[in-house]
Coordinates of C-alpha atoms in Angstrom, one line a residue:
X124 CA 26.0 -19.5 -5.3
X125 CA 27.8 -16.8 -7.3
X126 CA 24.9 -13.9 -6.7
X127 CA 26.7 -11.5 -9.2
X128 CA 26.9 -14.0 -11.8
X129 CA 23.3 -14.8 -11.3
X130 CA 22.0 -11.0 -11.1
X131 CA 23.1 -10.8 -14.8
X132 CA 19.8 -10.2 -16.6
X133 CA 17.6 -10.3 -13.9
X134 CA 15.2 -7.4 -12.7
X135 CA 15.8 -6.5 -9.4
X136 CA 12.9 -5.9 -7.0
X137 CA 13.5 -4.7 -3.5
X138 CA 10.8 -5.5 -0.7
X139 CA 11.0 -4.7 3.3
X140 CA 13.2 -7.2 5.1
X141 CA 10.8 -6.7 7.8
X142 CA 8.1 -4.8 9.9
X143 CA 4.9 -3.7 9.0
X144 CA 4.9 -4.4 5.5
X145 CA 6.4 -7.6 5.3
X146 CA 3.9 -9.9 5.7
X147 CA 1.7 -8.4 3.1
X148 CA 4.2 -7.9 0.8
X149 CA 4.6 -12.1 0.5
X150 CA 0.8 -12.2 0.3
X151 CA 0.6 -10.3 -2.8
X152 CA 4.3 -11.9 -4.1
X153 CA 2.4 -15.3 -3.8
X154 CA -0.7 -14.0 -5.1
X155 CA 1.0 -12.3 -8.3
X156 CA 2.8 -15.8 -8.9
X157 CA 6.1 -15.0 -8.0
X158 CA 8.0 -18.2 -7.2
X159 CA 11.4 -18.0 -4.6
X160 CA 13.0 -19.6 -1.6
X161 CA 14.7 -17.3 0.6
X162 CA 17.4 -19.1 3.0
X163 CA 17.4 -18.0 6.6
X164 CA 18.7 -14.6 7.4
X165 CA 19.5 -14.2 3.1
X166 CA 18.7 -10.6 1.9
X167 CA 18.8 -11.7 -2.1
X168 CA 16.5 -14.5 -3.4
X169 CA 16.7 -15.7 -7.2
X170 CA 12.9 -16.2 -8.6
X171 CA 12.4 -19.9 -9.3
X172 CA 9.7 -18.8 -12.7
X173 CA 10.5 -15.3 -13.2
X174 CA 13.9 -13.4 -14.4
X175 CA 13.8 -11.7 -10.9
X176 CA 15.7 -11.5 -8.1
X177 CA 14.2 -10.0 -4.6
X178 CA 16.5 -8.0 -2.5
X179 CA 15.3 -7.6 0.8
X180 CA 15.7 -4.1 2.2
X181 CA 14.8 -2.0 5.1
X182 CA 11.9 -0.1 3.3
X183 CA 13.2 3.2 4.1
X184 CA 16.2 2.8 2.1
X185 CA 14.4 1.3 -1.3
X186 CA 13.5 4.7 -2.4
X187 CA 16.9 5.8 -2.5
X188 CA 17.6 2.2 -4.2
X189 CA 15.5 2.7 -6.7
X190 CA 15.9 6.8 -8.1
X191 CA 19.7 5.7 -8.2
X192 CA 19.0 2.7 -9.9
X193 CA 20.6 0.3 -8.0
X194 CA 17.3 -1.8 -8.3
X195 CA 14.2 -1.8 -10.4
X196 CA 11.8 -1.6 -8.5
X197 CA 10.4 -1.7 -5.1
X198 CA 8.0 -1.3 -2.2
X199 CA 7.4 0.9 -0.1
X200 CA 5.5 3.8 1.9
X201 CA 4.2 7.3 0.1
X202 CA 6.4 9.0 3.5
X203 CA 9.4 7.2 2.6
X204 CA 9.6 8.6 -0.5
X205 CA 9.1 11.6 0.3
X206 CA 11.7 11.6 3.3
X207 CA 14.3 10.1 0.7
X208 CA 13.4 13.1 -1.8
X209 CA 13.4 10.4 -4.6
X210 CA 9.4 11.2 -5.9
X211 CA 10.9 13.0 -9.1
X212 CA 13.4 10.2 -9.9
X213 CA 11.1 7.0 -9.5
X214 CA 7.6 6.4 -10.8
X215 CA 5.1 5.5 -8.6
X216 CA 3.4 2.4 -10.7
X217 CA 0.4 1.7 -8.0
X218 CA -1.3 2.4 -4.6
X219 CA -0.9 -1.3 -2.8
X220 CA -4.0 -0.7 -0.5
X221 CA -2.4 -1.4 2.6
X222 CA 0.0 -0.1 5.0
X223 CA -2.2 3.3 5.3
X224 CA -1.2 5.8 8.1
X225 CA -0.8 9.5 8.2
X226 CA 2.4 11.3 9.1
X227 CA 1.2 13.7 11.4
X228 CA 2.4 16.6 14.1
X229 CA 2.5 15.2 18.1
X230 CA 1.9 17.6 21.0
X231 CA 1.1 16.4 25.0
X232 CA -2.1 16.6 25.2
X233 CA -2.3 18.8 28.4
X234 CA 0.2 21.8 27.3
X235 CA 0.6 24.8 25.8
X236 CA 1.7 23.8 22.2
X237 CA -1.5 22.7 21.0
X238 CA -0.8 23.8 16.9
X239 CA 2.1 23.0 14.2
X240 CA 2.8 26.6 14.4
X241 CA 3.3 26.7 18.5
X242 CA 6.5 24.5 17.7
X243 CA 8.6 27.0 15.6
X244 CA 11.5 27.5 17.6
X245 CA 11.2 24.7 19.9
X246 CA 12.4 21.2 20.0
X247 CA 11.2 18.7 17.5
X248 CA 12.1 14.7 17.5
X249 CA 11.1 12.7 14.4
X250 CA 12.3 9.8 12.2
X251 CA 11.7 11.9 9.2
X252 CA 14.1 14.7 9.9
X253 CA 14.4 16.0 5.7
X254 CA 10.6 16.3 5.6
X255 CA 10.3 18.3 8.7
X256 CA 13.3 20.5 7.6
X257 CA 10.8 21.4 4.6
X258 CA 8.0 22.0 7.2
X259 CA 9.7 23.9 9.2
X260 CA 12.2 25.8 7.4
X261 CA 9.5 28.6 6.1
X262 CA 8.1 28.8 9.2
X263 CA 11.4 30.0 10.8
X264 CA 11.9 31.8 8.3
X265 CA 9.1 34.1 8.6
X266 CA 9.3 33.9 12.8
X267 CA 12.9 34.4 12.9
X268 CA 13.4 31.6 14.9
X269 CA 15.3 28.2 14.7
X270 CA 13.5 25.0 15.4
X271 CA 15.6 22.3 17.2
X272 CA 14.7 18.5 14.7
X273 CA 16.1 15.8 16.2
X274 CA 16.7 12.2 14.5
X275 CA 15.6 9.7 16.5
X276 CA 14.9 5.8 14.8
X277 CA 12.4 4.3 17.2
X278 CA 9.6 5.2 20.1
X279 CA 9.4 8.7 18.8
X280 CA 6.4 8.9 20.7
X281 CA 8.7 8.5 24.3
X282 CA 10.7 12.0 23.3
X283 CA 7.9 13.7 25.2
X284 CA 7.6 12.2 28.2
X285 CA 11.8 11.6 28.6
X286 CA 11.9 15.7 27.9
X287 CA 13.9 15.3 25.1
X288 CA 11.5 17.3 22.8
X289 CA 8.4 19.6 22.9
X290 CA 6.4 18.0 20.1
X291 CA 7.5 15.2 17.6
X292 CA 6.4 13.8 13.9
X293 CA 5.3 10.4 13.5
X294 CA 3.2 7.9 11.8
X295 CA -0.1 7.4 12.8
X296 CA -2.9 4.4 12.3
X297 CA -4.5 3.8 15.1
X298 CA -3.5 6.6 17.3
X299 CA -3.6 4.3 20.3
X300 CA 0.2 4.0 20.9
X301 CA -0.3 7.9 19.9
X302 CA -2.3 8.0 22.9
X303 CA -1.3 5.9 25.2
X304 CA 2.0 8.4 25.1
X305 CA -0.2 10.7 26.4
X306 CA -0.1 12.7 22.9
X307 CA -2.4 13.8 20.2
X308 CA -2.3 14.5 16.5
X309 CA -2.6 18.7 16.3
X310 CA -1.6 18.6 12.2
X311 CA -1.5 16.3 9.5
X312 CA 1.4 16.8 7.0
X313 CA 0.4 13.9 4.6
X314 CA -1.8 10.7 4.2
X315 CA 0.5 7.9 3.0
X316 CA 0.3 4.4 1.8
X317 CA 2.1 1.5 0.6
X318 CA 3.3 1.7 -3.0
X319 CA 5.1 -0.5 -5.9
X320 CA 7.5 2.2 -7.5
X321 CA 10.2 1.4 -10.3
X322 CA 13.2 3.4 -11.6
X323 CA 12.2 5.8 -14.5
X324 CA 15.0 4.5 -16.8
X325 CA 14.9 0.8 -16.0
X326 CA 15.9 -1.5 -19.0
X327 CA 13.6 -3.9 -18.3
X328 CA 10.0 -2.0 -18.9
X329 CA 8.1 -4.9 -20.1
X330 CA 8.8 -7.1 -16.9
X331 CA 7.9 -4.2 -14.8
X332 CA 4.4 -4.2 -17.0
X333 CA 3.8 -7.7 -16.3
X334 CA 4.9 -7.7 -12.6
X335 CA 2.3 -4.5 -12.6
X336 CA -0.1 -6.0 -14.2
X337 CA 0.1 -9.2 -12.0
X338 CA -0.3 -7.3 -9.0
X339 CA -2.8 -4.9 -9.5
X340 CA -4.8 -8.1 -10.3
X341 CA -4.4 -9.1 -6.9
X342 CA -5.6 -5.9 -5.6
X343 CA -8.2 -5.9 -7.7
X344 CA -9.2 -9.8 -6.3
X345 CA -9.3 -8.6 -2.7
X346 CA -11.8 -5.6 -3.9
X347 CA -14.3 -8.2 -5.6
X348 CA -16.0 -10.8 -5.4
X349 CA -17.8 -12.7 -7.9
X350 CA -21.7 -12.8 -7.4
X351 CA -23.7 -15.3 -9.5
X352 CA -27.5 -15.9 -9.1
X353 CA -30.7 -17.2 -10.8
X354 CA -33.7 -15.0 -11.4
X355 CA -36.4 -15.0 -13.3
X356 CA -36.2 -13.1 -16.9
X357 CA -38.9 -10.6 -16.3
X358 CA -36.9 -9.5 -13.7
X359 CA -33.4 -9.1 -15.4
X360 CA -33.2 -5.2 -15.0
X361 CA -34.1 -5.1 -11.2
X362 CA -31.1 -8.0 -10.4
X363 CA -28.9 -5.8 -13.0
X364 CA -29.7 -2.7 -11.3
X365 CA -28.3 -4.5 -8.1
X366 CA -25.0 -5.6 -9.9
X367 CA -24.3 -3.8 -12.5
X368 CA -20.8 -5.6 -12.7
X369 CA -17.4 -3.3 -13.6
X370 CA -18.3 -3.1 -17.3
X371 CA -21.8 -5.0 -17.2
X372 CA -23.5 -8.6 -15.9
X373 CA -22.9 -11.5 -17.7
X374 CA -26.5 -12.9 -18.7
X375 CA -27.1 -17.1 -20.2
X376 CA -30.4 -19.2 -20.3
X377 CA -31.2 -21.5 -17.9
X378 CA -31.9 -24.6 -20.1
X379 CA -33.7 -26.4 -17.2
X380 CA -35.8 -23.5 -16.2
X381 CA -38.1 -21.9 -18.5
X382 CA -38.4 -18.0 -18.5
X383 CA -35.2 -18.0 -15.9
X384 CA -31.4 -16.7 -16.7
X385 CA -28.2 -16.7 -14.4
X386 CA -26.8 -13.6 -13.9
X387 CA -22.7 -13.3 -13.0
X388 CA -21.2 -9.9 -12.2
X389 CA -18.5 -8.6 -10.0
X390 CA -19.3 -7.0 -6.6
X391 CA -17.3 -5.2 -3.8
X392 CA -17.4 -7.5 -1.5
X393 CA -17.3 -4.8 1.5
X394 CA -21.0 -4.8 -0.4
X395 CA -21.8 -8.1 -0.1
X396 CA -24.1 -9.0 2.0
X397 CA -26.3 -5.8 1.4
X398 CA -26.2 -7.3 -2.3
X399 CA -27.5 -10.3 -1.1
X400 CA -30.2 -9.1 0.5
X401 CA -31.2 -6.6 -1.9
X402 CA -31.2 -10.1 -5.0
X403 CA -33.6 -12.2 -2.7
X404 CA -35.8 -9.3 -2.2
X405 CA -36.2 -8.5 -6.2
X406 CA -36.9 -12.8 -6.4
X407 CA -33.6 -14.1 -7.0
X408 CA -32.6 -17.5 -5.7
X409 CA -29.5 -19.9 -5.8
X410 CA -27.2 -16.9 -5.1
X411 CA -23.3 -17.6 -4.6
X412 CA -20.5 -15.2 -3.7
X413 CA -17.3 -16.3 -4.9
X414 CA -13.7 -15.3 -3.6
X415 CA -10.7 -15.7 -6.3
X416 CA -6.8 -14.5 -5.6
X417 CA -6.3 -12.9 -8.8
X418 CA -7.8 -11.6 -11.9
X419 CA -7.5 -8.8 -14.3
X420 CA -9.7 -6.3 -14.6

């Protein structure tokens, strides 16, 4: 397969090759209808139904892929932008929901740097070496000191306890490899997510619209659920009341049942079983909660 030839034309969408955000990154590819086979160990893979090709990256370098244009588009974290300094040359589209961590400041717990500010002029280790430059840099500025950052790739949360630094910057979710390091969090520099971002001067806007469009659907479908019920007419306002739907219920006669109606609306469906309860309470009956993989909203 010629993969130049068949890049002609094609909008180029880079996704992790791996890790964290892999796994749901295919989720909401399938979910968003995006057809491909990717060959064993094969970084580029040719849509089957869509003028797209996927290039599989690490996800800290699609940033830097996508403000230089190299690609279209792409996911990845909110702290990998940042690190790659690429926020004013990409557009962030949409927050994916997932991958959610915060990039925060690591001391020992038992010592005496217990604050961000205790580390000016000491050793730092961190993956995200241009971001802690920016942290730092006024600090030393006004101590007249010279903190020590350190690039390391992987177990930042070991630089402790080898000696190697006095504090470090990492991702945390949990906090239980955080902890089990025998570290805590003393400062949190930013909250970060996964996102879809795309190249500001991409030529091929409306497919980034409809690729947009397609996944914020699937978003939207893992928020929601669809609630529909059966209750009697008198009592339309009280079951409305409970589900009020995103931009109102959807109300029909029942046929069979004199003085009833069926009632659809969307729920949260973190909500759903409070919702439930609260229906058979104000008298409604035959109520469903459905699950769907996409929509638009």
């Amino acid at each position: 397969m010629d993969f130049v030839k068949d890049l002609d034309n094609r909008l180029l969408f880079a996704v992790p090759k791996k890790g964290r955000l892999y796994e749901e990154v295919l989720k909401l590819l399938s979910g968003s209808d995006i057809h491909f086979n990717r060959k064993s160990r094969q970084d580029i893979a040719l849509s089957t139904n869509l003028p797209i090709a996927l290039i599989f990256l690490p996800a800290s370098d699609i940033p830097k892929y996508v403000a230089e244009g190299d690609v279209d588009m792409g996911i990845t974290g909110q702290d990998m932008v940042m690190e790659n300094e690429a926020q004013d040359k990409i557009s962030e589209l949409l927050e994916l929901d997932f991958g959610k961590c915060r990039l925060c400041v690591q001391t020992p717990i038992i010592g005496q740097d217990q604050t961000l500010e205790s580390l000016v002029g000491k050793r730092v280790v961190t993956s995200f070496v241009s971001y802690a430059r920016k942290v730092f840099e006024p600090l030393d500025k006004a101590s007249g000191k010279k903190t020590s950052i350190t690039y390391v790739s992987g177990s930042v949360e070991a630089a402790c306890a080898l000696g190697l630094a006095d504090g470090i910057i990492d991702l945390v979710e949990s906090g239980e490899t955080m902890r089990a390091a025998g570290l805590h969090d003393v400062h949190t520099l930013m909250t970060t997510q996964s996102v879809l971002i795309a190249n500001q001067k991409s030529s091929h806007t409306d497919l980034i619209k409809k690729i947009t469009s397609r996944i914020r659907g699937v978003i939207a479908a893992r928020k929601y659920v669809l609630c529909t019920y059966n209750i009697l007419r008198e009592n339309i306002q009280k079951g409305t009341a409970i589900t009020p739907g995103r931009q109102g219920a959807t109300i029909s006669s029942l046929e069979s049942h004199d003085g009833w109606v069926a009632v659809s609306a969307m729920i949260e469906s973190k909500q759903k079983g409070e919702i439930m309860d609260k229906l058979t309470e104000v008298g409604a009956t035959d109520i469903l909660v459905t699950t769907f993989s996409s929509c638009r909203v």
